[in-house]
mmCIF file of N, CA and C in Angstrom:
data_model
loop_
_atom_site.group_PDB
_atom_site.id
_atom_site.type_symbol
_atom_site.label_atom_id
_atom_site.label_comp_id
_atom_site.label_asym_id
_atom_site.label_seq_id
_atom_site.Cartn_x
_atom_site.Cartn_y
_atom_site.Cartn_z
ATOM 1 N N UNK A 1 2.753 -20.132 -7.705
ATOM 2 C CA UNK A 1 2.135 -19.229 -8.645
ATOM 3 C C UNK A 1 2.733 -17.834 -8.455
ATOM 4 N N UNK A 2 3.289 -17.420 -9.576
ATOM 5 C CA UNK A 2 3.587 -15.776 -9.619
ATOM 6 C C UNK A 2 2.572 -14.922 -9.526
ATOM 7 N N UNK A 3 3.473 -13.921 -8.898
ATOM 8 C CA UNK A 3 2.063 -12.479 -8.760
ATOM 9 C C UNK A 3 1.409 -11.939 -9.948
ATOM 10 N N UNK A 4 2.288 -12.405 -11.451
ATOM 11 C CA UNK A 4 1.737 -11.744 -12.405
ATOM 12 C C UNK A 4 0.814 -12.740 -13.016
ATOM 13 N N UNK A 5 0.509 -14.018 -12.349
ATOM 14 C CA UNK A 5 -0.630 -14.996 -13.401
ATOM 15 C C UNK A 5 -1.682 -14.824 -12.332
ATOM 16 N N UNK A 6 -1.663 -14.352 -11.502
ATOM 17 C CA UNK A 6 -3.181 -13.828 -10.519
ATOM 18 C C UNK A 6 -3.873 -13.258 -11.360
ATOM 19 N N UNK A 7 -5.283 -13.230 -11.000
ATOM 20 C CA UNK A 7 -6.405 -12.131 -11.708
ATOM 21 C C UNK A 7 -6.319 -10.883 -11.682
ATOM 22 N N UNK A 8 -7.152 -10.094 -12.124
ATOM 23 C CA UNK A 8 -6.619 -8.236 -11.155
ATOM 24 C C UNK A 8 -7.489 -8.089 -10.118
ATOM 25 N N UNK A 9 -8.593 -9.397 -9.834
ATOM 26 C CA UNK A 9 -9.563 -8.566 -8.425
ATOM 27 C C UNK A 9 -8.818 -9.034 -6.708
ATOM 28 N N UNK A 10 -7.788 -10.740 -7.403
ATOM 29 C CA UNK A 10 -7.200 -11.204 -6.140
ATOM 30 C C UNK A 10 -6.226 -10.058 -6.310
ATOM 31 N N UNK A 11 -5.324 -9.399 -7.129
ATOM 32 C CA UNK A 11 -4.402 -8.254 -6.775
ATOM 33 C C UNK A 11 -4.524 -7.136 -6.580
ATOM 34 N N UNK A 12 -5.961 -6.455 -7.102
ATOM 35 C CA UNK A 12 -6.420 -5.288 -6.292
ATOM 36 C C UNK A 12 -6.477 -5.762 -4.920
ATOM 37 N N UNK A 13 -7.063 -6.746 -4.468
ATOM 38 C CA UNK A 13 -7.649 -6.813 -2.936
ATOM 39 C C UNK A 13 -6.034 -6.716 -2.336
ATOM 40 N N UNK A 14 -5.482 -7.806 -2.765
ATOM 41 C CA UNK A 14 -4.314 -7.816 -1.928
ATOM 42 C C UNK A 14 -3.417 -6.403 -1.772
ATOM 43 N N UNK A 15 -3.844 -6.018 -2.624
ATOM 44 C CA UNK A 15 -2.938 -4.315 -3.022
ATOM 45 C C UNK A 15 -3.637 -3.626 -1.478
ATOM 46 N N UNK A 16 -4.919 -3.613 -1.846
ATOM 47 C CA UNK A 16 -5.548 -2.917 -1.047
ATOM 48 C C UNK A 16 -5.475 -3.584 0.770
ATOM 49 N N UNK A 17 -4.927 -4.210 0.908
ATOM 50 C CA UNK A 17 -4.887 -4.700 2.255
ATOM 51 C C UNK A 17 -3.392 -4.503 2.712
ATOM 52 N N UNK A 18 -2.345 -4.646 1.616
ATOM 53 C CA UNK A 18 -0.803 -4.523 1.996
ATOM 54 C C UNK A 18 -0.820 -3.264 2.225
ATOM 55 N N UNK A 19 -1.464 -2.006 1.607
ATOM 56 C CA UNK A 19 -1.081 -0.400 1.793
ATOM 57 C C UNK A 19 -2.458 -0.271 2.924
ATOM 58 N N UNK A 20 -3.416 -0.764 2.997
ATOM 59 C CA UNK A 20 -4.100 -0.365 4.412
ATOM 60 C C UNK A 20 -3.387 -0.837 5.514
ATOM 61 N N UNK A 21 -3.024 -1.739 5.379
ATOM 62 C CA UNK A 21 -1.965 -2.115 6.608
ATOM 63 C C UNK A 21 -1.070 -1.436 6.919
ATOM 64 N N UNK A 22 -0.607 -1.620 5.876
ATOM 65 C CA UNK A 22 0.720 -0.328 6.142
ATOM 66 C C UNK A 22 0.695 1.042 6.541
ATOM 67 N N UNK A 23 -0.370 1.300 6.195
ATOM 68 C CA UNK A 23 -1.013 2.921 6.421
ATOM 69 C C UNK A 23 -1.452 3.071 8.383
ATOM 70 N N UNK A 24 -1.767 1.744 8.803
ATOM 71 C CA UNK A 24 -2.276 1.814 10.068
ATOM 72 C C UNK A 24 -1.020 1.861 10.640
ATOM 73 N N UNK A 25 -0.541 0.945 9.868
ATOM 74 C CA UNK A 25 0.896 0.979 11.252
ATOM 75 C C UNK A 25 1.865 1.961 11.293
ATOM 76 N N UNK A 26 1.976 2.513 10.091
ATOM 77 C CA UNK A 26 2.647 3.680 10.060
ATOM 78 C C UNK A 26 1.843 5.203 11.220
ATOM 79 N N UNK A 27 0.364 5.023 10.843
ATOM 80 C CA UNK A 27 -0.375 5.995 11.905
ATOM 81 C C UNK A 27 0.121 5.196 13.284
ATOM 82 N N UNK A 28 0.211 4.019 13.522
ATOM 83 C CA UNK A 28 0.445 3.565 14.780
ATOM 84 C C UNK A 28 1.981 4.421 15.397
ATOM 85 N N UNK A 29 2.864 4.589 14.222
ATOM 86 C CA UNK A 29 3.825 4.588 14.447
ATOM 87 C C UNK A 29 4.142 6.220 15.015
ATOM 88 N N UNK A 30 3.195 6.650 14.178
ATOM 89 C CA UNK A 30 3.583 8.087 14.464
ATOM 90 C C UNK A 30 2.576 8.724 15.786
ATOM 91 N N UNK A 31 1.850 7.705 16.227
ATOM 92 C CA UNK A 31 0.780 8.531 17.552
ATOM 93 C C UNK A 31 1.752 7.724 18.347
ATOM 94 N N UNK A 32 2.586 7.021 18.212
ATOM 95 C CA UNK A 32 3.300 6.294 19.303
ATOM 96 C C UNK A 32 4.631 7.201 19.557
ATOM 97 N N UNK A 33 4.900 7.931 18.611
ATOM 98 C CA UNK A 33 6.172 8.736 18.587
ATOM 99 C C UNK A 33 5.612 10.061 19.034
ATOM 100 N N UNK A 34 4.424 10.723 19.054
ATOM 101 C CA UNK A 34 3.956 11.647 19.757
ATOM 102 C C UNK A 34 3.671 11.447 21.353
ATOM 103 N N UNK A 35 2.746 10.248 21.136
ATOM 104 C CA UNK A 35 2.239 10.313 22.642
ATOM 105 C C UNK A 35 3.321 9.302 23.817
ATOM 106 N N UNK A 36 3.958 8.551 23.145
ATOM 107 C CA UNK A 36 4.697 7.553 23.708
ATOM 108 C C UNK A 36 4.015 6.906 24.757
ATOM 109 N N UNK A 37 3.412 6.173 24.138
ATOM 110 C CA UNK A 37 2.671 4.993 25.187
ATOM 111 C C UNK A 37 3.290 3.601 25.037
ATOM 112 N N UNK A 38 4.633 3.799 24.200
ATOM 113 C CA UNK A 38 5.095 2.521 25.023
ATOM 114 C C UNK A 38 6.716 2.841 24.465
ATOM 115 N N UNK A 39 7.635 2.304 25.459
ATOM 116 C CA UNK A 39 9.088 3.016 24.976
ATOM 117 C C UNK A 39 9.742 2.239 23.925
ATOM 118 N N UNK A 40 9.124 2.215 22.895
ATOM 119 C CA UNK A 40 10.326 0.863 21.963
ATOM 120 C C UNK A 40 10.199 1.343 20.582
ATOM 121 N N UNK A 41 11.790 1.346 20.585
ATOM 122 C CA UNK A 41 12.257 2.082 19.056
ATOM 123 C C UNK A 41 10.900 1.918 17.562
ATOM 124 N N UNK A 42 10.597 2.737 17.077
ATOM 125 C CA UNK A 42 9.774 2.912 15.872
ATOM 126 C C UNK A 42 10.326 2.810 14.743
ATOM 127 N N UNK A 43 11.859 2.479 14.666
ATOM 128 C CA UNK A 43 12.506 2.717 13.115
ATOM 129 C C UNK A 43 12.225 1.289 12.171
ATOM 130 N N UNK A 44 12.037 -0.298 12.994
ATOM 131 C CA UNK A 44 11.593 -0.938 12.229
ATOM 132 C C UNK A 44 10.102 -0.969 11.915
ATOM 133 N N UNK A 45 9.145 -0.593 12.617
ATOM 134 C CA UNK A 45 7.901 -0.108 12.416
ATOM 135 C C UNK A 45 7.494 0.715 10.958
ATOM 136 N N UNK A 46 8.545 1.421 11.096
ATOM 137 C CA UNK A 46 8.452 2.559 10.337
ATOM 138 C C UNK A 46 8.755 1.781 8.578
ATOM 139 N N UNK A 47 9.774 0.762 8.368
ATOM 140 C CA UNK A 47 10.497 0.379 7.502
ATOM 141 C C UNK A 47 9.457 -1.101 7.135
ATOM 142 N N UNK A 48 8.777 -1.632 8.388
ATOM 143 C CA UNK A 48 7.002 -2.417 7.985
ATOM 144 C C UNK A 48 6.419 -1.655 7.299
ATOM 145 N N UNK A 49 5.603 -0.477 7.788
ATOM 146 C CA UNK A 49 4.980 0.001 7.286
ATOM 147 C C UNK A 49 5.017 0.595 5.576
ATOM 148 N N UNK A 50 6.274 1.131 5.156
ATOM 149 C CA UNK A 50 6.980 1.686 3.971
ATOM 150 C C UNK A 50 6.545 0.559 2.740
ATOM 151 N N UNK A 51 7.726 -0.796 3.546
ATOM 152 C CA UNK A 51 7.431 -1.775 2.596
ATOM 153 C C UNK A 51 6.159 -2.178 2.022
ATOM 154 N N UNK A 52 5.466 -2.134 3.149
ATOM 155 C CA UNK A 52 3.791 -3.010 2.983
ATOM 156 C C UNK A 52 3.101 -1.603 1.729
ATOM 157 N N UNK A 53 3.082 -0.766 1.863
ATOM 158 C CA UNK A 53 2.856 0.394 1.062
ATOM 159 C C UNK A 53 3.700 0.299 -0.516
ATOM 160 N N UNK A 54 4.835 0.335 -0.411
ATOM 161 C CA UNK A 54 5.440 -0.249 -1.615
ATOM 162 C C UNK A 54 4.724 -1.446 -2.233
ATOM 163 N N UNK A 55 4.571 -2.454 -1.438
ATOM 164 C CA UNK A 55 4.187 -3.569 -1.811
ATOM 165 C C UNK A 55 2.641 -3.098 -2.506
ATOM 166 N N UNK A 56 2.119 -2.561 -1.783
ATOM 167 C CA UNK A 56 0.704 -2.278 -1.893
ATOM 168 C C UNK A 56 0.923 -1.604 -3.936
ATOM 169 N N UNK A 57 1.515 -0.607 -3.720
ATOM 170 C CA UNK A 57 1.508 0.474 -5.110
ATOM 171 C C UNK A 57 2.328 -0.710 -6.278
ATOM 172 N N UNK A 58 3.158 -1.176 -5.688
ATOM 173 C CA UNK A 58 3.495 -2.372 -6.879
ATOM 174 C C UNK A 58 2.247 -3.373 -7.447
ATOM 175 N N UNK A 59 1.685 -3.906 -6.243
ATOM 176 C CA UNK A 59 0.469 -4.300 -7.236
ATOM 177 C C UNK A 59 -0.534 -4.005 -7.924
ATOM 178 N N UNK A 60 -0.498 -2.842 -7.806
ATOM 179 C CA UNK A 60 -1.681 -2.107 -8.261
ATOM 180 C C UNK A 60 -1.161 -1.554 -9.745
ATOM 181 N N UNK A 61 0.137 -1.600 -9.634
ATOM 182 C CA UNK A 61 1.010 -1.144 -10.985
ATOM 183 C C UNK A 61 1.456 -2.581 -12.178
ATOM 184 N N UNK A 62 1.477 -3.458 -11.173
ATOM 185 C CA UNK A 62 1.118 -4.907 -11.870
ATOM 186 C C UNK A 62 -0.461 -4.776 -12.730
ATOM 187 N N UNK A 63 -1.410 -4.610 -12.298
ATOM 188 C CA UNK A 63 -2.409 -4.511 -13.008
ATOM 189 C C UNK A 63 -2.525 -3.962 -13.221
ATOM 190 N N UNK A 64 -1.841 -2.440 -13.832
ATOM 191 C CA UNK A 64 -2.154 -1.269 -14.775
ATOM 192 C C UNK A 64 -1.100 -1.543 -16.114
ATOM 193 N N UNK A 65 -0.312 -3.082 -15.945
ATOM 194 C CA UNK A 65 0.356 -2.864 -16.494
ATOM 195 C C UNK A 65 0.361 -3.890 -17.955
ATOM 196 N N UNK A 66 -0.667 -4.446 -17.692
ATOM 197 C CA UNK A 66 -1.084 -5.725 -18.267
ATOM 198 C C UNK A 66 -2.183 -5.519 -19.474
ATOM 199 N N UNK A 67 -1.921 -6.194 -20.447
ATOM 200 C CA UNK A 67 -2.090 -5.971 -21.569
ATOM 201 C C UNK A 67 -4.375 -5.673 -22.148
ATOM 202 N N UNK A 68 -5.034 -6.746 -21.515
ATOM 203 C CA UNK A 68 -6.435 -6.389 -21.757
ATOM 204 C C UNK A 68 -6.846 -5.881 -20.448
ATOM 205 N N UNK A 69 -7.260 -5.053 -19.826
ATOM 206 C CA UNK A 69 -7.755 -5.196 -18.538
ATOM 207 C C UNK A 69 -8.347 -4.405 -18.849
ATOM 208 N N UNK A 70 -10.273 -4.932 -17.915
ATOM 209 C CA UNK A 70 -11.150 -4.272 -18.113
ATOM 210 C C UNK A 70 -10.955 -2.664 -17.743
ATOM 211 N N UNK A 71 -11.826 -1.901 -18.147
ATOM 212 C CA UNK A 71 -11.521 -0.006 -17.255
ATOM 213 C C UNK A 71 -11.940 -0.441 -15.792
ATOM 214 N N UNK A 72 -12.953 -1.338 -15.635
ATOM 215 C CA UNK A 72 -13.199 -0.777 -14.249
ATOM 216 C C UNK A 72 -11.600 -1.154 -13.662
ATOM 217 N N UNK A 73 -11.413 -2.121 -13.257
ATOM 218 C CA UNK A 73 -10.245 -2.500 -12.843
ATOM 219 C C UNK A 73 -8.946 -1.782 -12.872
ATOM 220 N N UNK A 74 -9.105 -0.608 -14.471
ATOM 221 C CA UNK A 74 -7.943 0.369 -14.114
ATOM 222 C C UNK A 74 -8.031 1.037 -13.790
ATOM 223 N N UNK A 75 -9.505 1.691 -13.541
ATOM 224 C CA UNK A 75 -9.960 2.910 -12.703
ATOM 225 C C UNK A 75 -9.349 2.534 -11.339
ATOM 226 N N UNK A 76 -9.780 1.735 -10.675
ATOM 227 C CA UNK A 76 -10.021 1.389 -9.410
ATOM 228 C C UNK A 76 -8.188 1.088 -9.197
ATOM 229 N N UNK A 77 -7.430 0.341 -9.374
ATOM 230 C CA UNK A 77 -5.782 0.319 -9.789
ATOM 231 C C UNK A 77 -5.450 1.935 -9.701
ATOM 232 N N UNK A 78 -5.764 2.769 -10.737
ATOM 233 C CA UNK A 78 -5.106 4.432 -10.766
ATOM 234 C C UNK A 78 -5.488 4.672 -9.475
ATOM 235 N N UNK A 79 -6.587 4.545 -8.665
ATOM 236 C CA UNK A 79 -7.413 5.455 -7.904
ATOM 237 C C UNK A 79 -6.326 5.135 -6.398
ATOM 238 N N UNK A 80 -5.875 3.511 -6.502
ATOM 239 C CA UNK A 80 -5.213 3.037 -5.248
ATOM 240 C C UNK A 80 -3.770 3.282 -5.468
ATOM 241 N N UNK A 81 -3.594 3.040 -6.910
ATOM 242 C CA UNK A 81 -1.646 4.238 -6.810
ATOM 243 C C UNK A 81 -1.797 5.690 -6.035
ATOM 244 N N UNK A 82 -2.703 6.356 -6.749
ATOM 245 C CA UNK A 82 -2.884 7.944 -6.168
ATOM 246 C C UNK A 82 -3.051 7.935 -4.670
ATOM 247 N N UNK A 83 -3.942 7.130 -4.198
ATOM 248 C CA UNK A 83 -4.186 7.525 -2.309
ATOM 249 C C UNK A 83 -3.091 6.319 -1.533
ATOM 250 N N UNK A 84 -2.173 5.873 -2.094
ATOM 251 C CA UNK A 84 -1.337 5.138 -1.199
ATOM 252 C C UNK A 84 -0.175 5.968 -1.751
ATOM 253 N N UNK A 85 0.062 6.223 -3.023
ATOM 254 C CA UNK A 85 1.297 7.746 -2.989
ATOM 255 C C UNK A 85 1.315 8.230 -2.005
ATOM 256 N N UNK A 86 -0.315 9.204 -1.986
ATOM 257 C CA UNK A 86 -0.109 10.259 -0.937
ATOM 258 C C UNK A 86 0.187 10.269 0.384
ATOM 259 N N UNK A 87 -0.401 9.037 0.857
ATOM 260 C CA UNK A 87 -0.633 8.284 2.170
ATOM 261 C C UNK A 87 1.218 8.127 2.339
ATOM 262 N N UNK A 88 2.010 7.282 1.604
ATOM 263 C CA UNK A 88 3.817 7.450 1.705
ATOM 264 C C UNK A 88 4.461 8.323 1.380
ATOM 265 N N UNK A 89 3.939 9.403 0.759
ATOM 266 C CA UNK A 89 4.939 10.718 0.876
ATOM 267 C C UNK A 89 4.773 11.520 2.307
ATOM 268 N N UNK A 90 3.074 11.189 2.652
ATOM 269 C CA UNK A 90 2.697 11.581 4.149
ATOM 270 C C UNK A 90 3.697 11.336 5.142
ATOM 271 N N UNK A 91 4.155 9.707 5.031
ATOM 272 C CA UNK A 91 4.753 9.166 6.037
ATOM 273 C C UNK A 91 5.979 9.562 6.018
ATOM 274 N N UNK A 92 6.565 9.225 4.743
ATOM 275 C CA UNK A 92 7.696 9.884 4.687
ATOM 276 C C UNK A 92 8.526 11.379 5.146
ATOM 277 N N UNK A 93 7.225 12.379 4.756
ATOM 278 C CA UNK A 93 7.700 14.092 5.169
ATOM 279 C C UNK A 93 7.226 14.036 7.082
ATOM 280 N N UNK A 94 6.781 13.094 7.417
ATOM 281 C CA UNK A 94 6.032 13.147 8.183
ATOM 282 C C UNK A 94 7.021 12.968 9.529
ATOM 283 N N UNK A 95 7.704 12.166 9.198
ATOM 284 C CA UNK A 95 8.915 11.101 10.412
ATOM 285 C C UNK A 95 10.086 11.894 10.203
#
């Protein structure tokens, strides 16, 4: 099954779990590059985290992009593009 014959509540959720994930590990990544509590390179960490965030804003743009969809569903879609943007430009200016 393709990502685009899913519903929009299994691809919000999943949206919402690929960019929370990503969002932790990227914070993982960067208290690990401050405090160094353990010595091992962060650059693929860093390139997990990005993707899973990409991944995250792509689905959420999958269901903004689709032809009937209820408002709530695009409310809630706009609301998770906007705070996982901010959350990867974070990471990005951040590293």
């Amino acid at each position: 099954m393709k990502l685009t014959d899913l519903p929009e509540p299994i691809l919000l959720q999943r949206s919402f779990l690929f960019g929370l994930t990503g969002i932790m590990i990227g914070a993982l990544s960067i208290l690990n590059t401050n405090l160094q509590w353990l010595d091992a390179p962060m650059g693929p960490l860093n390139g997990v985290s990005f993707f899973l965030q990409f991944a995250g804003i792509g689905m959420s743009i999958i269901v903004l992009r689709r032809r009937k969809v209820a408002q709530e569903y695009k409310e809630k879609s706009q609301m998770m593009i906007l705070i996982m943007s901010v959350a990867l430009l974070f990471f990005i200016f951040s590293l």
